[in-house]
């Protein structure tokens, strides 16, 4: 079942539950932190941006997880298969980060002695700015991007958990145009807007303690057309809709189920740097994925546990649009991840 939300309204009812589980192609339901009825320390809000081309990727995160805040910056080099990630954590922000209640417009800023993050959105263009001191080899890193040409459609899903008052409201904007530069010490990396895409993962919700999720996405040009996708599963009650969607020339094409087939050794341990495959219940997303780099991290500290593998690589395979048109992806760069969190 793929239930599409058609009418605007409030995300949560008077009891703090999702009014209408399902998917949409725009942020049609209104989120307000004040409507949440669950424990305030379970609220999680984040804006995650990924900007990338064939050579480099930059990931920026501002998150307010109520009991813990996170500001994170990553630089990934596909040519050398290397990456650097630096993060700052804060204690008990409890919404004071002031992440906007909508992705349509609004600014968020964080600054301390080590870094400064700014995500600025006037409703016409997005500006991503960051300074992170001593990012790598004792060198400061600055980021300055302008994101434009937001596609007409995006992936939006309102997902309840099995536990009352717990939910996840998520938008993935896939395939914005990005232009700007990264400076690391004396090194300057320019990002050409004609060859650089951007993805926004906008998340607001109340999460249960233990979760595992799978997520993959990509954006690029195929035969002169903008082609992107968002695939994923693993948490909450997704009986109303999956978050699997393809974007072709700015328009959404809804998919049913997609499975991440990660190779394993004889002991059942995943081999993230070997080729994966992706299969779909409707036969419309069939891919082989060849990894370039695994941006992995592991944390185990008292009640917090996180095992993350965000793998960047090349997709080769076929997408079928709503009208039956086949789109072939050839060495198309994107990512796929498995994340286990106890948070």
Coordinates of C-alpha atoms in Angstrom, one line a residue:
X1 CA 0.0 0.0 0.0
X2 CA 1.2 3.5 -0.9
X3 CA -1.0 6.1 0.6
X4 CA -0.5 9.6 -0.7
X5 CA -1.3 12.6 1.5
X6 CA -3.2 15.1 -0.6
X7 CA -4.6 17.7 1.7
X8 CA -2.6 20.2 3.9
X9 CA -3.1 20.0 7.6
X10 CA -1.4 19.6 10.9
X11 CA 1.1 16.7 11.3
X12 CA 0.0 15.8 14.8
X13 CA -3.4 15.5 16.4
X14 CA -4.3 16.6 20.0
X15 CA -2.7 13.4 21.4
X16 CA 0.6 13.9 19.6
X17 CA 0.0 11.2 17.0
X18 CA 0.4 11.5 13.2
X19 CA -2.9 12.6 11.7
X20 CA -2.4 10.9 8.4
X21 CA 0.5 8.4 7.9
X22 CA 1.7 8.2 4.3
X23 CA 3.9 10.0 1.7
X24 CA 3.8 13.2 -0.2
X25 CA 5.8 15.1 -2.8
X26 CA 6.0 18.3 -0.8
X27 CA 6.0 19.3 2.9
X28 CA 2.2 19.3 3.0
X29 CA 1.7 18.7 6.8
X30 CA 2.7 21.3 9.3
X31 CA 5.2 20.3 12.0
X32 CA 5.3 22.2 15.3
X33 CA 7.5 21.1 18.2
X34 CA 4.8 22.5 20.6
X35 CA 2.4 19.8 19.4
X36 CA 4.5 16.9 20.7
X37 CA 3.1 15.1 23.6
X38 CA 5.9 12.6 24.3
X39 CA 8.9 13.2 26.6
X40 CA 10.8 16.2 25.4
X41 CA 14.2 14.4 25.7
X42 CA 13.1 12.0 22.9
X43 CA 12.6 14.8 20.3
X44 CA 15.1 14.7 17.5
X45 CA 15.5 17.4 14.8
X46 CA 18.2 17.7 12.1
X47 CA 19.2 19.2 8.8
X48 CA 21.8 17.2 6.9
X49 CA 23.2 18.4 3.6
X50 CA 25.3 16.5 1.2
X51 CA 27.0 18.3 -1.7
X52 CA 29.0 16.3 -4.2
X53 CA 30.3 15.7 -7.7
X54 CA 32.4 13.0 -9.3
X55 CA 35.5 13.9 -7.2
X56 CA 34.5 15.2 -3.8
X57 CA 31.7 15.2 -1.3
X58 CA 31.0 17.5 1.6
X59 CA 28.5 16.6 4.3
X60 CA 27.2 19.1 6.9
X61 CA 24.9 18.4 9.8
X62 CA 23.2 20.5 12.5
X63 CA 21.2 18.3 14.9
X64 CA 19.3 19.0 18.1
X65 CA 18.5 15.6 19.7
X66 CA 17.3 17.3 22.9
X67 CA 19.7 15.7 25.3
X68 CA 22.6 16.1 22.8
X69 CA 23.4 18.4 20.0
X70 CA 25.6 17.6 17.0
X71 CA 27.4 19.8 14.5
X72 CA 29.4 17.7 12.0
X73 CA 31.5 18.4 8.8
X74 CA 32.9 15.8 6.5
X75 CA 35.1 16.0 3.4
X76 CA 35.3 12.9 1.2
X77 CA 37.8 12.5 -1.6
X78 CA 36.6 9.9 -4.1
X79 CA 39.8 10.0 -6.1
X80 CA 42.0 8.9 -3.1
X81 CA 39.2 7.1 -1.2
X82 CA 39.9 9.1 1.9
X83 CA 37.7 11.2 4.2
X84 CA 37.9 13.4 7.3
X85 CA 35.0 14.0 9.7
X86 CA 35.0 16.4 12.7
X87 CA 32.1 16.9 15.0
X88 CA 31.1 19.0 18.0
X89 CA 28.7 17.8 20.6
X90 CA 26.6 19.9 23.0
X91 CA 24.7 18.8 26.1
X92 CA 21.0 19.3 26.6
X93 CA 20.2 21.8 23.8
X94 CA 16.5 20.9 24.2
X95 CA 15.4 22.8 21.1
X96 CA 17.6 25.8 21.8
X97 CA 19.4 25.2 18.5
X98 CA 16.2 26.6 16.9
X99 CA 16.0 24.5 13.8
X100 CA 13.2 25.8 11.6
X101 CA 9.8 24.1 11.8
X102 CA 9.8 23.9 8.0
X103 CA 12.3 23.3 5.2
X104 CA 10.8 25.9 3.0
X105 CA 12.6 28.8 4.7
X106 CA 14.4 29.8 7.9
X107 CA 17.9 30.1 9.2
X108 CA 19.9 28.1 11.8
X109 CA 23.3 29.0 13.2
X110 CA 25.7 27.5 15.7
X111 CA 29.0 29.0 16.8
X112 CA 31.6 28.2 19.5
X113 CA 35.4 28.5 19.8
X114 CA 36.0 25.5 17.4
X115 CA 33.5 26.0 14.6
X116 CA 30.7 28.1 13.0
X117 CA 27.8 26.6 11.0
X118 CA 25.2 28.6 9.1
X119 CA 22.3 27.2 7.1
X120 CA 20.5 30.2 5.5
X121 CA 17.3 29.8 3.5
X122 CA 15.3 32.8 2.3
X123 CA 12.9 30.6 0.3
X124 CA 14.7 31.3 -2.9
X125 CA 18.2 29.9 -2.3
X126 CA 20.0 28.1 0.4
X127 CA 23.5 29.2 1.6
X128 CA 25.6 26.7 3.5
X129 CA 28.6 28.3 5.4
X130 CA 31.0 26.7 7.8
X131 CA 34.3 27.3 9.5
X132 CA 35.9 24.5 11.3
X133 CA 39.2 25.2 13.0
X134 CA 42.0 22.6 12.8
X135 CA 39.9 20.4 10.7
X136 CA 42.8 18.3 9.3
X137 CA 46.6 18.5 9.7
X138 CA 46.1 21.5 12.0
X139 CA 44.5 23.4 9.0
X140 CA 41.2 25.3 9.2
X141 CA 38.5 24.4 6.7
X142 CA 35.9 26.8 5.3
X143 CA 32.8 25.8 3.3
X144 CA 30.7 28.2 1.2
X145 CA 27.9 26.8 -1.0
X146 CA 24.8 28.3 -2.7
X147 CA 22.0 25.8 -3.5
X148 CA 19.4 26.7 -6.1
X149 CA 17.1 25.0 -8.7
X150 CA 15.2 22.9 -6.1
X151 CA 13.2 20.2 -7.9
X152 CA 9.5 20.5 -8.1
X153 CA 9.0 17.2 -6.1
X154 CA 10.6 15.8 -3.1
X155 CA 10.2 12.7 -0.9
X156 CA 8.1 13.4 2.2
X157 CA 7.0 10.7 4.6
X158 CA 5.0 10.7 7.8
X159 CA 5.9 7.6 9.7
X160 CA 4.4 6.5 13.1
X161 CA 6.2 4.2 15.4
X162 CA 4.4 1.3 17.1
X163 CA 4.6 3.3 20.3
X164 CA 2.0 6.1 20.7
X165 CA 3.2 9.7 20.3
X166 CA 6.4 8.6 18.6
X167 CA 6.8 9.5 14.9
X168 CA 9.2 10.6 12.2
X169 CA 8.5 13.3 9.7
X170 CA 11.1 13.4 6.9
X171 CA 11.8 15.2 3.7
X172 CA 14.5 14.3 1.2
X173 CA 15.1 17.0 -1.4
X174 CA 17.2 15.3 -4.1
X175 CA 19.0 17.1 -6.9
X176 CA 19.5 20.7 -6.1
X177 CA 22.2 22.6 -8.0
X178 CA 25.2 23.5 -5.8
X179 CA 28.0 25.9 -6.5
X180 CA 30.8 27.1 -4.2
X181 CA 34.1 26.2 -2.8
X182 CA 36.0 24.5 0.1
X183 CA 39.2 25.9 1.4
X184 CA 41.5 23.7 3.5
X185 CA 44.6 25.6 4.5
X186 CA 46.0 26.8 1.2
X187 CA 44.1 24.2 -0.8
X188 CA 41.0 25.4 -2.7
X189 CA 38.4 23.0 -4.1
X190 CA 35.9 24.6 -6.5
X191 CA 32.5 23.0 -7.1
X192 CA 31.0 23.7 -10.5
X193 CA 27.3 24.2 -10.4
X194 CA 26.7 22.3 -13.7
X195 CA 28.4 19.2 -12.3
X196 CA 27.5 19.4 -8.6
X197 CA 24.3 18.2 -6.9
X198 CA 23.0 18.5 -3.4
X199 CA 20.6 16.5 -1.2
X200 CA 18.8 17.7 2.0
X201 CA 17.7 15.2 4.7
X202 CA 15.3 17.2 6.8
X203 CA 14.1 15.2 9.8
X204 CA 11.8 16.0 12.8
X205 CA 10.4 13.5 15.2
X206 CA 10.2 11.5 18.4
X207 CA 12.3 8.4 18.2
X208 CA 12.3 5.1 20.1
X209 CA 15.6 4.2 21.8
X210 CA 16.9 1.4 19.5
X211 CA 16.7 1.7 15.7
X212 CA 18.4 0.3 12.6
X213 CA 17.9 2.1 9.3
X214 CA 19.0 1.7 5.7
X215 CA 19.2 4.7 3.4
X216 CA 20.5 5.4 0.0
X217 CA 20.3 8.4 -2.4
X218 CA 21.9 9.9 -5.4
X219 CA 21.6 12.7 -7.9
X220 CA 23.1 13.4 -11.3
X221 CA 22.6 13.8 -15.0
X222 CA 21.6 10.9 -17.3
X223 CA 21.3 11.7 -21.0
X224 CA 21.0 15.4 -20.2
X225 CA 18.1 14.9 -17.7
X226 CA 18.3 15.3 -13.9
X227 CA 17.9 11.9 -12.3
X228 CA 17.8 11.2 -8.6
X229 CA 16.5 8.6 -6.1
X230 CA 15.8 8.0 -2.5
X231 CA 15.6 4.5 -1.0
X232 CA 15.3 3.3 2.5
X233 CA 13.6 1.4 5.3
X234 CA 14.1 -0.1 8.8
X235 CA 12.2 1.8 11.4
X236 CA 8.6 2.7 12.3
X237 CA 5.4 1.5 10.9
X238 CA 5.7 1.9 7.1
X239 CA 2.5 0.1 6.2
X240 CA 1.0 3.3 4.8
X241 CA 4.0 4.0 2.5
X242 CA 7.7 3.5 1.8
X243 CA 10.2 6.3 1.3
X244 CA 11.3 4.8 -2.0
X245 CA 11.1 7.4 -4.8
X246 CA 12.8 8.2 -8.1
X247 CA 13.0 11.8 -9.5
X248 CA 13.2 12.4 -13.2
X249 CA 13.5 15.9 -14.5
X250 CA 12.1 17.2 -11.2
X251 CA 9.1 14.9 -11.0
X252 CA 8.6 12.1 -8.5
X253 CA 7.9 8.5 -9.4
X254 CA 6.8 6.3 -6.4
X255 CA 8.4 2.9 -5.9
X256 CA 7.2 0.1 -3.6
X257 CA 9.7 -1.9 -1.6
X258 CA 13.5 -1.9 -2.1
X259 CA 15.9 -4.3 -0.4
X260 CA 19.6 -3.6 0.4
X261 CA 21.5 -6.8 -0.2
X262 CA 24.8 -6.3 1.6
X263 CA 27.3 -9.1 1.2
X264 CA 28.3 -11.1 4.3
X265 CA 31.2 -13.4 5.3
X266 CA 30.7 -17.0 6.6
X267 CA 30.0 -15.6 10.1
X268 CA 27.3 -13.3 8.9
X269 CA 29.3 -10.1 9.2
X270 CA 28.6 -7.5 6.6
X271 CA 31.4 -6.8 4.0
X272 CA 30.6 -3.2 3.2
X273 CA 33.4 -2.7 0.7
X274 CA 32.3 -5.5 -1.6
X275 CA 29.6 -5.1 -4.2
X276 CA 26.0 -4.8 -3.0
X277 CA 22.9 -5.3 -5.0
X278 CA 19.5 -3.7 -4.7
X279 CA 16.3 -5.5 -5.6
X280 CA 12.7 -4.2 -5.6
X281 CA 9.3 -5.8 -5.1
X282 CA 8.0 -4.1 -8.2
X283 CA 11.1 -4.6 -10.3
X284 CA 11.6 -0.9 -10.9
X285 CA 14.9 -0.4 -9.0
X286 CA 17.5 -3.1 -9.8
X287 CA 21.1 -2.1 -9.1
X288 CA 24.6 -3.2 -8.5
X289 CA 26.6 -0.9 -6.2
X290 CA 30.4 -0.9 -6.2
X291 CA 31.8 0.9 -3.1
X292 CA 34.5 3.5 -3.3
X293 CA 34.8 4.4 0.4
X294 CA 33.0 3.5 3.7
X295 CA 32.6 6.6 5.9
X296 CA 32.2 4.6 9.1
X297 CA 32.0 5.6 12.7
X298 CA 31.5 3.7 16.0
X299 CA 30.5 5.0 19.4
X300 CA 29.7 3.1 22.5
X301 CA 29.3 5.2 25.7
X302 CA 27.1 4.2 28.5
X303 CA 23.5 4.5 27.1
X304 CA 24.6 5.8 23.6
X305 CA 25.5 3.3 20.9
X306 CA 26.1 4.1 17.2
X307 CA 27.5 1.9 14.4
X308 CA 27.3 3.8 11.1
X309 CA 28.4 2.8 7.6
X310 CA 27.7 5.4 4.9
X311 CA 29.3 3.9 1.8
X312 CA 29.8 6.0 -1.3
X313 CA 30.2 4.2 -4.6
X314 CA 28.9 3.7 -8.2
X315 CA 25.5 2.5 -9.1
X316 CA 24.9 0.5 -12.3
X317 CA 21.4 -0.7 -13.2
X318 CA 17.9 0.1 -14.3
X319 CA 15.2 2.4 -13.0
X320 CA 11.7 2.2 -14.4
X321 CA 9.5 5.3 -14.3
X322 CA 5.7 5.4 -13.8
X323 CA 5.1 5.5 -17.5
X324 CA 7.3 2.4 -18.1
X325 CA 10.3 4.4 -19.4
X326 CA 13.7 2.7 -18.5
X327 CA 16.5 4.8 -17.2
X328 CA 20.0 3.2 -17.2
X329 CA 22.4 4.3 -14.5
X330 CA 26.1 3.8 -15.5
X331 CA 28.8 4.4 -12.9
X332 CA 26.4 6.9 -11.2
X333 CA 27.9 8.1 -7.9
X334 CA 25.7 8.0 -4.8
X335 CA 25.7 6.4 -1.4
X336 CA 24.0 3.7 0.6
X337 CA 24.2 3.2 4.4
X338 CA 23.3 1.0 7.3
X339 CA 23.1 2.7 10.7
X340 CA 22.4 1.2 14.1
X341 CA 21.6 3.6 16.8
X342 CA 20.7 3.4 20.5
X343 CA 20.0 7.0 21.4

